[in-house]
């Protein structure tokens, strides 16, 4: 069960993080997750999500750009976004959920910390969800990778980099989750 954004961000999912008044009550996840990866198609214009891993606790961080400071609840912009629910990519032209200049302003940065909503998901050895929590967070600058780049990095035998280690750990977790979900134990 995802805890609401108002919950105590220091509970669960393996360890306490500092909740700072200076960070607008955000959990600073930069030490726990020093690297975040925005993995998208090669033509992606706006990177709005990223993933991180804390291999020591088998916790994945799924980070979504937090638009709450840019889109006021109940505003016309908020209502239009709620009606569209997602950006649509048609053959003629994309119909974005929000205006492209706003999406560009809200996109995850590759050179500055990012304000996000983060799902902290802790998994067991079989890839089942043990605990998860939703927090307002501050995450490090993202490293932007295409799906092809990730595939190449995962195929690279004998590589020894932090990026390769992170991606290999994420891949192993997803494989265990896929295998564990079909092994009769049910999904998480």
mmCIF file of C-alpha atoms in Angstrom:
data_model
loop_
_atom_site.group_PDB
_atom_site.id
_atom_site.type_symbol
_atom_site.label_atom_id
_atom_site.label_comp_id
_atom_site.label_asym_id
_atom_site.label_seq_id
_atom_site.Cartn_x
_atom_site.Cartn_y
_atom_site.Cartn_z
ATOM 1 C CA UNK A 1 0.000 0.000 0.000
ATOM 2 C CA UNK A 2 1.414 3.367 -0.950
ATOM 3 C CA UNK A 3 1.448 5.792 1.930
ATOM 4 C CA UNK A 4 0.106 9.251 1.170
ATOM 5 C CA UNK A 5 2.487 12.161 0.680
ATOM 6 C CA UNK A 6 1.628 13.370 4.171
ATOM 7 C CA UNK A 7 2.970 10.248 5.888
ATOM 8 C CA UNK A 8 6.168 10.100 7.893
ATOM 9 C CA UNK A 9 8.811 9.774 5.206
ATOM 10 C CA UNK A 10 11.261 8.252 7.690
ATOM 11 C CA UNK A 11 9.286 5.034 8.122
ATOM 12 C CA UNK A 12 9.773 1.798 6.228
ATOM 13 C CA UNK A 13 11.660 0.928 3.058
ATOM 14 C CA UNK A 14 14.975 0.503 4.812
ATOM 15 C CA UNK A 15 16.387 3.442 6.666
ATOM 16 C CA UNK A 16 15.670 6.990 7.645
ATOM 17 C CA UNK A 17 16.140 9.965 5.385
ATOM 18 C CA UNK A 18 16.356 13.554 6.503
ATOM 19 C CA UNK A 19 13.141 15.502 6.054
ATOM 20 C CA UNK A 20 14.227 19.088 5.708
ATOM 21 C CA UNK A 21 12.214 22.231 6.302
ATOM 22 C CA UNK A 22 14.588 23.942 3.856
ATOM 23 C CA UNK A 23 13.610 21.428 1.169
ATOM 24 C CA UNK A 24 9.899 22.235 1.527
ATOM 25 C CA UNK A 25 9.397 19.047 3.580
ATOM 26 C CA UNK A 26 10.995 16.877 0.922
ATOM 27 C CA UNK A 27 13.011 13.772 1.654
ATOM 28 C CA UNK A 28 16.559 14.286 0.398
ATOM 29 C CA UNK A 29 17.307 10.996 -1.369
ATOM 30 C CA UNK A 30 20.567 12.107 -3.004
ATOM 31 C CA UNK A 31 22.782 10.192 -0.563
ATOM 32 C CA UNK A 32 20.691 7.006 -0.614
ATOM 33 C CA UNK A 33 20.265 7.089 -4.408
ATOM 34 C CA UNK A 34 23.352 8.900 -5.771
ATOM 35 C CA UNK A 35 22.393 8.035 -9.357
ATOM 36 C CA UNK A 36 19.029 8.255 -11.107
ATOM 37 C CA UNK A 37 18.354 7.040 -14.634
ATOM 38 C CA UNK A 38 15.791 8.442 -17.053
ATOM 39 C CA UNK A 39 15.366 5.598 -19.545
ATOM 40 C CA UNK A 40 13.285 6.516 -22.575
ATOM 41 C CA UNK A 41 13.067 6.203 -26.343
ATOM 42 C CA UNK A 42 15.746 7.973 -28.338
ATOM 43 C CA UNK A 43 13.368 10.754 -29.468
ATOM 44 C CA UNK A 44 11.941 11.598 -26.058
ATOM 45 C CA UNK A 45 11.590 15.356 -25.622
ATOM 46 C CA UNK A 46 10.550 15.575 -21.975
ATOM 47 C CA UNK A 47 12.000 13.266 -19.372
ATOM 48 C CA UNK A 48 9.525 13.122 -16.516
ATOM 49 C CA UNK A 49 10.484 9.904 -14.759
ATOM 50 C CA UNK A 50 13.590 8.123 -13.560
ATOM 51 C CA UNK A 51 14.602 5.073 -11.546
ATOM 52 C CA UNK A 52 17.282 4.427 -8.915
ATOM 53 C CA UNK A 53 18.391 1.456 -6.869
ATOM 54 C CA UNK A 54 19.684 0.972 -3.348
ATOM 55 C CA UNK A 55 21.094 -2.522 -3.835
ATOM 56 C CA UNK A 56 21.953 -2.945 -0.148
ATOM 57 C CA UNK A 57 18.276 -2.866 0.834
ATOM 58 C CA UNK A 58 16.787 -4.048 -2.504
ATOM 59 C CA UNK A 59 14.882 -0.784 -2.711
ATOM 60 C CA UNK A 60 13.963 0.802 -5.999
ATOM 61 C CA UNK A 61 13.167 4.489 -6.246
ATOM 62 C CA UNK A 62 10.726 5.434 -8.998
ATOM 63 C CA UNK A 63 10.937 9.205 -9.387
ATOM 64 C CA UNK A 64 8.275 11.285 -11.153
ATOM 65 C CA UNK A 65 8.772 15.013 -11.791
ATOM 66 C CA UNK A 66 6.695 16.947 -9.258
ATOM 67 C CA UNK A 67 4.587 19.568 -11.021
ATOM 68 C CA UNK A 68 2.859 20.798 -7.882
ATOM 69 C CA UNK A 69 4.817 24.065 -7.828
ATOM 70 C CA UNK A 70 3.946 24.751 -11.488
ATOM 71 C CA UNK A 71 0.312 23.632 -11.748
ATOM 72 C CA UNK A 72 -2.074 24.889 -9.098
ATOM 73 C CA UNK A 73 -4.843 22.457 -8.059
ATOM 74 C CA UNK A 74 -8.203 23.443 -9.534
ATOM 75 C CA UNK A 75 -6.678 25.767 -12.146
ATOM 76 C CA UNK A 76 -7.721 25.594 -15.800
ATOM 77 C CA UNK A 77 -4.363 23.982 -16.560
ATOM 78 C CA UNK A 78 -5.000 21.336 -13.893
ATOM 79 C CA UNK A 79 -8.488 20.625 -15.269
ATOM 80 C CA UNK A 80 -7.227 20.232 -18.855
ATOM 81 C CA UNK A 81 -4.424 17.935 -17.707
ATOM 82 C CA UNK A 82 -6.899 15.809 -15.742
ATOM 83 C CA UNK A 83 -9.154 15.492 -18.802
ATOM 84 C CA UNK A 84 -6.274 14.418 -21.040
ATOM 85 C CA UNK A 85 -4.679 12.112 -18.421
ATOM 86 C CA UNK A 86 -1.597 11.608 -20.612
ATOM 87 C CA UNK A 87 0.232 12.937 -23.635
ATOM 88 C CA UNK A 88 -0.904 11.337 -26.887
ATOM 89 C CA UNK A 89 1.516 10.817 -29.741
ATOM 90 C CA UNK A 90 -0.487 10.815 -32.980
ATOM 91 C CA UNK A 91 0.978 10.643 -36.484
ATOM 92 C CA UNK A 92 0.201 14.303 -37.205
ATOM 93 C CA UNK A 93 1.470 15.854 -33.986
ATOM 94 C CA UNK A 94 1.596 15.073 -30.278
ATOM 95 C CA UNK A 95 -1.188 16.270 -27.994
ATOM 96 C CA UNK A 96 0.587 16.906 -24.729
ATOM 97 C CA UNK A 97 -1.131 16.743 -21.366
ATOM 98 C CA UNK A 98 0.404 20.143 -20.570
ATOM 99 C CA UNK A 99 1.815 22.908 -22.806
ATOM 100 C CA UNK A 100 5.311 22.037 -24.104
ATOM 101 C CA UNK A 101 7.006 25.064 -22.469
ATOM 102 C CA UNK A 102 5.657 23.942 -19.084
ATOM 103 C CA UNK A 103 6.729 20.357 -19.741
ATOM 104 C CA UNK A 104 10.219 21.598 -20.609
ATOM 105 C CA UNK A 105 10.366 23.592 -17.363
ATOM 106 C CA UNK A 106 9.207 20.565 -15.376
ATOM 107 C CA UNK A 107 11.428 17.978 -17.103
ATOM 108 C CA UNK A 108 13.993 16.219 -14.975
ATOM 109 C CA UNK A 109 17.374 17.923 -15.066
ATOM 110 C CA UNK A 110 20.631 16.224 -15.911
ATOM 111 C CA UNK A 111 22.688 18.921 -14.176
ATOM 112 C CA UNK A 112 20.718 19.965 -11.079
ATOM 113 C CA UNK A 113 18.790 18.221 -8.275
ATOM 114 C CA UNK A 114 15.171 17.372 -9.098
ATOM 115 C CA UNK A 115 11.983 17.778 -7.076
ATOM 116 C CA UNK A 116 9.992 14.591 -7.491
ATOM 117 C CA UNK A 117 7.314 12.333 -6.128
ATOM 118 C CA UNK A 118 9.129 9.090 -5.386
ATOM 119 C CA UNK A 119 7.752 5.623 -4.840
ATOM 120 C CA UNK A 120 10.180 3.747 -2.601
ATOM 121 C CA UNK A 121 9.605 0.075 -3.332
ATOM 122 C CA UNK A 122 11.387 -2.571 -1.258
ATOM 123 C CA UNK A 123 11.384 -6.094 -2.692
ATOM 124 C CA UNK A 124 12.073 -9.526 -1.218
ATOM 125 C CA UNK A 125 14.416 -12.137 -2.735
ATOM 126 C CA UNK A 126 11.702 -13.240 -5.176
ATOM 127 C CA UNK A 127 10.914 -9.739 -6.383
ATOM 128 C CA UNK A 128 7.656 -9.421 -4.443
ATOM 129 C CA UNK A 129 6.878 -6.073 -2.889
ATOM 130 C CA UNK A 130 7.606 -6.078 0.853
ATOM 131 C CA UNK A 131 6.926 -2.419 1.492
ATOM 132 C CA UNK A 132 6.384 0.758 -0.452
ATOM 133 C CA UNK A 133 5.909 4.384 0.325
ATOM 134 C CA UNK A 134 5.276 7.593 -1.614
ATOM 135 C CA UNK A 135 7.301 10.649 -0.614
ATOM 136 C CA UNK A 136 7.964 14.153 -1.875
ATOM 137 C CA UNK A 137 11.662 14.011 -2.639
ATOM 138 C CA UNK A 138 14.823 15.629 -3.898
ATOM 139 C CA UNK A 139 16.833 13.348 -6.193
ATOM 140 C CA UNK A 140 20.163 13.812 -7.970
ATOM 141 C CA UNK A 141 20.511 14.976 -11.567
ATOM 142 C CA UNK A 142 19.384 12.211 -13.898
ATOM 143 C CA UNK A 143 21.512 10.328 -16.365
ATOM 144 C CA UNK A 144 19.546 10.104 -19.606
ATOM 145 C CA UNK A 145 19.746 6.762 -21.399
ATOM 146 C CA UNK A 146 17.878 5.317 -24.354
ATOM 147 C CA UNK A 147 16.487 1.796 -24.317
ATOM 148 C CA UNK A 148 19.190 0.809 -26.843
ATOM 149 C CA UNK A 149 21.935 2.224 -24.609
ATOM 150 C CA UNK A 150 20.612 0.249 -21.644
ATOM 151 C CA UNK A 151 20.487 -2.925 -23.726
ATOM 152 C CA UNK A 152 24.099 -2.341 -24.822
ATOM 153 C CA UNK A 153 25.238 -1.708 -21.266
ATOM 154 C CA UNK A 154 23.493 -4.844 -20.012
ATOM 155 C CA UNK A 155 25.047 -6.918 -22.801
ATOM 156 C CA UNK A 156 28.543 -5.640 -21.975
ATOM 157 C CA UNK A 157 30.361 -8.481 -20.237
ATOM 158 C CA UNK A 158 33.245 -7.565 -17.986
ATOM 159 C CA UNK A 159 32.186 -3.942 -17.570
ATOM 160 C CA UNK A 160 32.886 -2.411 -14.189
ATOM 161 C CA UNK A 161 31.148 0.902 -13.774
ATOM 162 C CA UNK A 162 28.588 2.181 -11.300
ATOM 163 C CA UNK A 163 26.096 2.612 -14.137
ATOM 164 C CA UNK A 164 26.590 -0.983 -15.284
ATOM 165 C CA UNK A 165 26.288 -2.247 -11.696
ATOM 166 C CA UNK A 166 23.077 -0.268 -11.115
ATOM 167 C CA UNK A 167 21.481 -1.385 -14.367
ATOM 168 C CA UNK A 168 22.514 -5.005 -13.804
ATOM 169 C CA UNK A 169 21.009 -4.910 -10.291
ATOM 170 C CA UNK A 170 17.766 -3.398 -11.615
ATOM 171 C CA UNK A 171 17.600 -5.978 -14.387
ATOM 172 C CA UNK A 172 18.169 -8.809 -11.886
ATOM 173 C CA UNK A 173 15.351 -7.507 -9.689
ATOM 174 C CA UNK A 174 12.975 -7.263 -12.630
ATOM 175 C CA UNK A 175 13.944 -10.784 -13.753
ATOM 176 C CA UNK A 176 13.337 -12.174 -10.236
ATOM 177 C CA UNK A 177 10.029 -10.362 -10.111
ATOM 178 C CA UNK A 178 9.031 -11.797 -13.459
ATOM 179 C CA UNK A 179 10.161 -15.300 -12.484
ATOM 180 C CA UNK A 180 8.720 -15.081 -8.945
ATOM 181 C CA UNK A 181 5.376 -13.806 -10.201
ATOM 182 C CA UNK A 182 4.901 -16.926 -12.303
ATOM 183 C CA UNK A 183 6.128 -19.394 -9.687
ATOM 184 C CA UNK A 184 2.787 -19.800 -7.986
ATOM 185 C CA UNK A 185 3.609 -17.373 -5.187
ATOM 186 C CA UNK A 186 1.668 -14.573 -6.838
ATOM 187 C CA UNK A 187 2.806 -11.074 -7.614
ATOM 188 C CA UNK A 188 3.424 -8.293 -5.164
#
